[in-house]
XYZ file of C-alpha atoms in Angstrom:
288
model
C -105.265 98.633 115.309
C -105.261 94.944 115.959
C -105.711 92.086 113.846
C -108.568 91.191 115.530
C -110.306 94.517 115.018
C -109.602 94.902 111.115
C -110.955 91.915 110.680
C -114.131 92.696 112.392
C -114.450 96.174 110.716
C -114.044 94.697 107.416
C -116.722 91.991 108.259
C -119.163 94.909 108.953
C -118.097 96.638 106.144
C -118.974 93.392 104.178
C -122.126 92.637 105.656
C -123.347 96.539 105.367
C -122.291 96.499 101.305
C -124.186 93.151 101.129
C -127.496 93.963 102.851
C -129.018 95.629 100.263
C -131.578 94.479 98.053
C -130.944 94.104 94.673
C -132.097 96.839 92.566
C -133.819 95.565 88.944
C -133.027 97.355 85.930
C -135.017 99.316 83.667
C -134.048 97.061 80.605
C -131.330 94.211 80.511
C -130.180 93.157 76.534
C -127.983 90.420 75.347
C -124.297 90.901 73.677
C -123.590 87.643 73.394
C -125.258 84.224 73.011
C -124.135 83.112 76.435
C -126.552 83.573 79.241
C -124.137 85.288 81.079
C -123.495 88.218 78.142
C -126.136 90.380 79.289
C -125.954 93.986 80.537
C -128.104 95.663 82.633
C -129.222 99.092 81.920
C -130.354 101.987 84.761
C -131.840 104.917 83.592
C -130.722 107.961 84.909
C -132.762 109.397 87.833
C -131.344 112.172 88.816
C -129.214 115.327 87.822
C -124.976 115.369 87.373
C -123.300 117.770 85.678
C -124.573 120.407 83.565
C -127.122 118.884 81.722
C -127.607 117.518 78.526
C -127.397 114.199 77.572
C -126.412 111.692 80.652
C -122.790 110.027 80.618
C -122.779 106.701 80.492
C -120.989 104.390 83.359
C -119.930 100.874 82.541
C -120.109 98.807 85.930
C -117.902 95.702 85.902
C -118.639 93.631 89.620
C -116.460 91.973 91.543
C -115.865 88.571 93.424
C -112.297 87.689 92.470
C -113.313 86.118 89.136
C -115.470 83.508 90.951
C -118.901 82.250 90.321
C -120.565 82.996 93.225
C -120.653 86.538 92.508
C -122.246 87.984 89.682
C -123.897 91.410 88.943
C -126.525 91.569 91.253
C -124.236 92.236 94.637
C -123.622 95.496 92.901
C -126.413 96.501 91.321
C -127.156 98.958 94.681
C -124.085 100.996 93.681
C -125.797 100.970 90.097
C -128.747 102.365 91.678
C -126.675 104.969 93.434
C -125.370 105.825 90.399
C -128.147 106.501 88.600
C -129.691 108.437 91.188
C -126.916 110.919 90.428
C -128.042 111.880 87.273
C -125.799 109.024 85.407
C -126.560 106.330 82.514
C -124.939 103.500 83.982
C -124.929 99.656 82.100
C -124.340 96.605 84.390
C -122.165 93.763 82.651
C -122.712 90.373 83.188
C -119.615 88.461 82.353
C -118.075 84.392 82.306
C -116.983 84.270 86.086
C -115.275 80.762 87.415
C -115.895 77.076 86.092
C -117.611 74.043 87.039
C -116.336 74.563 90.440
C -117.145 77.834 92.489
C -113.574 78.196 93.849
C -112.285 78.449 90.470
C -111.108 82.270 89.646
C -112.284 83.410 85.942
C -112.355 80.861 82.806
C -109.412 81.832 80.037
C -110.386 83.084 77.280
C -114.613 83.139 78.326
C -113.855 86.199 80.840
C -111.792 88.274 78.556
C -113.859 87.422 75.554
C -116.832 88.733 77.431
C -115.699 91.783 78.379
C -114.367 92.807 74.672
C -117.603 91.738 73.297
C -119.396 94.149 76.001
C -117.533 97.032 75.634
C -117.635 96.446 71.825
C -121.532 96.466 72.078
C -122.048 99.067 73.996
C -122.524 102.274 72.528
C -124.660 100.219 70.356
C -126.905 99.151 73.144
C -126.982 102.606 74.787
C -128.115 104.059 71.698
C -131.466 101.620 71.588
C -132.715 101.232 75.467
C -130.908 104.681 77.141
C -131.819 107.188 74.362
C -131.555 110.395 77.089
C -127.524 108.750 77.517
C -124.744 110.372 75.183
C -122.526 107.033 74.709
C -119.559 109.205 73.790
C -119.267 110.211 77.413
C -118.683 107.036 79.077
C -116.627 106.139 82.130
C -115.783 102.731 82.873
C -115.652 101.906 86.536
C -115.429 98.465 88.148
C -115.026 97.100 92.277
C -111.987 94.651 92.628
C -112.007 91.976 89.965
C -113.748 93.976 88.193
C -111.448 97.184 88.459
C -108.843 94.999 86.988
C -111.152 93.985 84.347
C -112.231 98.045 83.700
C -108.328 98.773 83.192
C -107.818 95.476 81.224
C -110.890 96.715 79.345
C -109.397 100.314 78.449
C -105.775 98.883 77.540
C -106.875 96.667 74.518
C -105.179 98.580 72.021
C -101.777 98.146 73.571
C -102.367 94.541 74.207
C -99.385 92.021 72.119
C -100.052 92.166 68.496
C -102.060 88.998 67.864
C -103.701 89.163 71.085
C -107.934 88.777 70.049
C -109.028 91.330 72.088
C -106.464 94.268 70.505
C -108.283 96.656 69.024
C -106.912 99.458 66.453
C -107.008 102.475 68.809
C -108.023 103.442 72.076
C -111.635 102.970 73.378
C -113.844 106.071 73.327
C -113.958 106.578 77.093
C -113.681 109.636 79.080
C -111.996 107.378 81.376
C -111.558 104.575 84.020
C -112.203 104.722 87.818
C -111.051 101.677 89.424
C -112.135 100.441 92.607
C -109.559 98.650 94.935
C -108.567 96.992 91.716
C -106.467 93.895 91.210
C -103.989 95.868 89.016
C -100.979 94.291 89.465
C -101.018 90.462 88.501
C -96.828 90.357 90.142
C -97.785 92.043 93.444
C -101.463 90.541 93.926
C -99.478 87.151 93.722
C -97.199 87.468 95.701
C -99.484 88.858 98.736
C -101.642 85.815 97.692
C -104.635 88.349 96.977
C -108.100 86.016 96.766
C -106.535 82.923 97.458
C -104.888 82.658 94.311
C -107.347 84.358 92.275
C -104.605 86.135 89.597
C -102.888 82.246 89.181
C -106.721 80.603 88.813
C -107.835 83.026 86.136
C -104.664 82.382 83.900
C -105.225 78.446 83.959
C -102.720 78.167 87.063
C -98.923 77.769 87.505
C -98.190 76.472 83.872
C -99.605 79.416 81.852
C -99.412 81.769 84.343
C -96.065 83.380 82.950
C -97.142 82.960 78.833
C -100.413 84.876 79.921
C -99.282 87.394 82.106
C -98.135 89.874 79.287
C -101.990 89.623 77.855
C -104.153 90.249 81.219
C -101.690 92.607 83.710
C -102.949 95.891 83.069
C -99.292 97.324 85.248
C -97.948 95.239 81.812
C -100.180 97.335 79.058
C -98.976 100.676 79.589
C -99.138 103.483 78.858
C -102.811 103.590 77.785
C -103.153 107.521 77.074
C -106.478 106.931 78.446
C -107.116 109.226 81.937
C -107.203 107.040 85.004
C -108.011 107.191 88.791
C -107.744 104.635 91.392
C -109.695 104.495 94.432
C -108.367 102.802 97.533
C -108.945 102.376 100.870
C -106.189 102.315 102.833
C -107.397 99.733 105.460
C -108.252 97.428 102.540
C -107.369 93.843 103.751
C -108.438 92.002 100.953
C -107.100 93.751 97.858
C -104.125 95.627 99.832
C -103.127 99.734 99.196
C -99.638 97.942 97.719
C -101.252 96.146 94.321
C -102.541 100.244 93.600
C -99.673 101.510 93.902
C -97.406 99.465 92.201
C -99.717 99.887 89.650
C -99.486 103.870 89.547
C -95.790 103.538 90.002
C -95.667 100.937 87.014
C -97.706 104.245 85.186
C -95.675 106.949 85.985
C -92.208 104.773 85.000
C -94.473 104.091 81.610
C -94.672 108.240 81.305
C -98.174 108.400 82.564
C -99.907 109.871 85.338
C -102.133 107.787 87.088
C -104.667 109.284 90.082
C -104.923 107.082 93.220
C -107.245 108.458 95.530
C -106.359 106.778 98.838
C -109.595 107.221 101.748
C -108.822 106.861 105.308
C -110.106 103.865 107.633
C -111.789 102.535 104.562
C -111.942 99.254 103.289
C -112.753 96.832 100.647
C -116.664 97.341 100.045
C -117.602 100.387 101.262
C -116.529 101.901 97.781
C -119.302 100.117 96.777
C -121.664 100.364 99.312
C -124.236 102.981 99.100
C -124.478 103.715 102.535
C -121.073 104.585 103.308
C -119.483 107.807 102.629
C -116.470 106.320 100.439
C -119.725 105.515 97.740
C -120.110 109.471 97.027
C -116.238 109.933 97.171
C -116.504 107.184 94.184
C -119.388 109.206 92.560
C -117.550 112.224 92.889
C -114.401 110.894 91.251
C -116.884 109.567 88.104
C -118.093 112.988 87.609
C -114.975 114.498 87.589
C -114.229 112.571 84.259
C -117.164 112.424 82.600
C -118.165 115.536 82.079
């Protein structure tokens, strides 16, 4: 395939992942004083697994850390999700800075996601009362699948880091999405435009950061893990997943990397491709 044609396929895929309407939730509550510490909540809709309480799925959205993008882009795929019988909670979280080509703010981004996951089952319990928050899976598309592994690898983060936490998180697991989960590889391809440089505060902290944000640097996590890829993925590349895995398996873990065929970056997201249900499918699989 040429140049010329991945690019244009991966246009359409963009454009078909972004013509959707935004779904609303059925509740949205605070965790934080920020305007942007808010999660979304979706009732579930439909029927997944064998009954019982619903699992719970913790979406974190993409956009490369950048303000443009927030929660709404994906709040289809929350839809989808919760049309297949799932609990699923949206997080908002600190993208950018005063400038929209800036990639994440250090700490804001990092503090937002603790807070969230920390709120949670809290949350779930009040507004999703048919949800079983001991069942969750965390998911999240790109940015966000690096911030859904970052998420379940506080508890090996450096000692002194703020976000560490005591133990593991009580997830069932994480499904990550074309993630950005190696900070060494995504550089060096120059993933984003320099998004992985931007979100640690550029060239001067990048290396003193590195050891607190690279989740191919916090393992093993003990935590089960699958990654979704597409293989014709020109924006985060097949390469940043598997170094990840590889950085796993050297760590003695076992890491699943589901690679899909003539797919790229947003139809994992995108409700009305095919590589959506693959996605669902792999959720399932963990949570119950």
């Amino acid at each position: 395939m040429t140049d010329d044609v991945a690019a244009a396929r991966a246009a359409a895929e963009e454009k078909s992942a972004f013509s959707h309407e935004p779904v609303g939730p059925d509740a949205t509550a605070a965790y934080g004083d920020h305007p942007d510490q808010v999660i979304d909540f979706y009732a579930p809709r439909g029927e997944a697994g064998p009954g019982g309480p619903a699992p719970v799925v913790l979406v974190l959205h993409g956009g490369a850390w950048r303000a443009p993008y927030d929660r709404r882009h994906i709040s289809p795929f929350a839809d989808f999700l919760a049309r297949r019988g799932f609990a699923v909670a949206s997080a908002e979280y600190r993208c950018g800075g005063d400038e929209d080509s800036l990639a994440g703010r250090w700490p804001d981004t990092f503090d937002d996601v603790a807070a969230a996951l920390d709120a949670l089952p809290a949350l779930v319990r009040e507004l999703l009362p048919q949800a079983d928050p001991r069942r969750t899976v965390l998911t999240g598309h790109s940015a966000g699948g690096h911030l859904a592994l970052w998420g379940a690898a506080r508890h090996v983060l450096p000692a002194g880091s703020p976000w560490r936490t005591g133990g593991p998180a009580a997830l069932r697991g994480v499904v990550a999405l074309a993630p950005i989960a190696d900070f060494a590889v995504a550089d060096k391809l120059d993933v984003c435009g320099g998004a992985v440089r931007q979100l640690l505060g550029g060239d001067e902290h990048f290396a003193e950061r590195q050891p607190y944000a690279d989740p191919a640097l916090l393992l093993p996590t003990g935590i089960a893990t699958t990654l979704v890829q597409g293989r014709a993925d020109l924006d985060v590349p097949q390469m940043v997943a598997e170094s990840y895995a590889e950085a796993a398996a050297k760590a003695g873990e076992m890491v699943g990397v589901t690679l899909l065929e003539d797919v790229g970056h947003f139809p994992l997201i995108d409700p009305a491709a095919d590589a959506c249900a693959v996605v669902a499918e792999e959720i399932e699989q963990l949570a119950w």
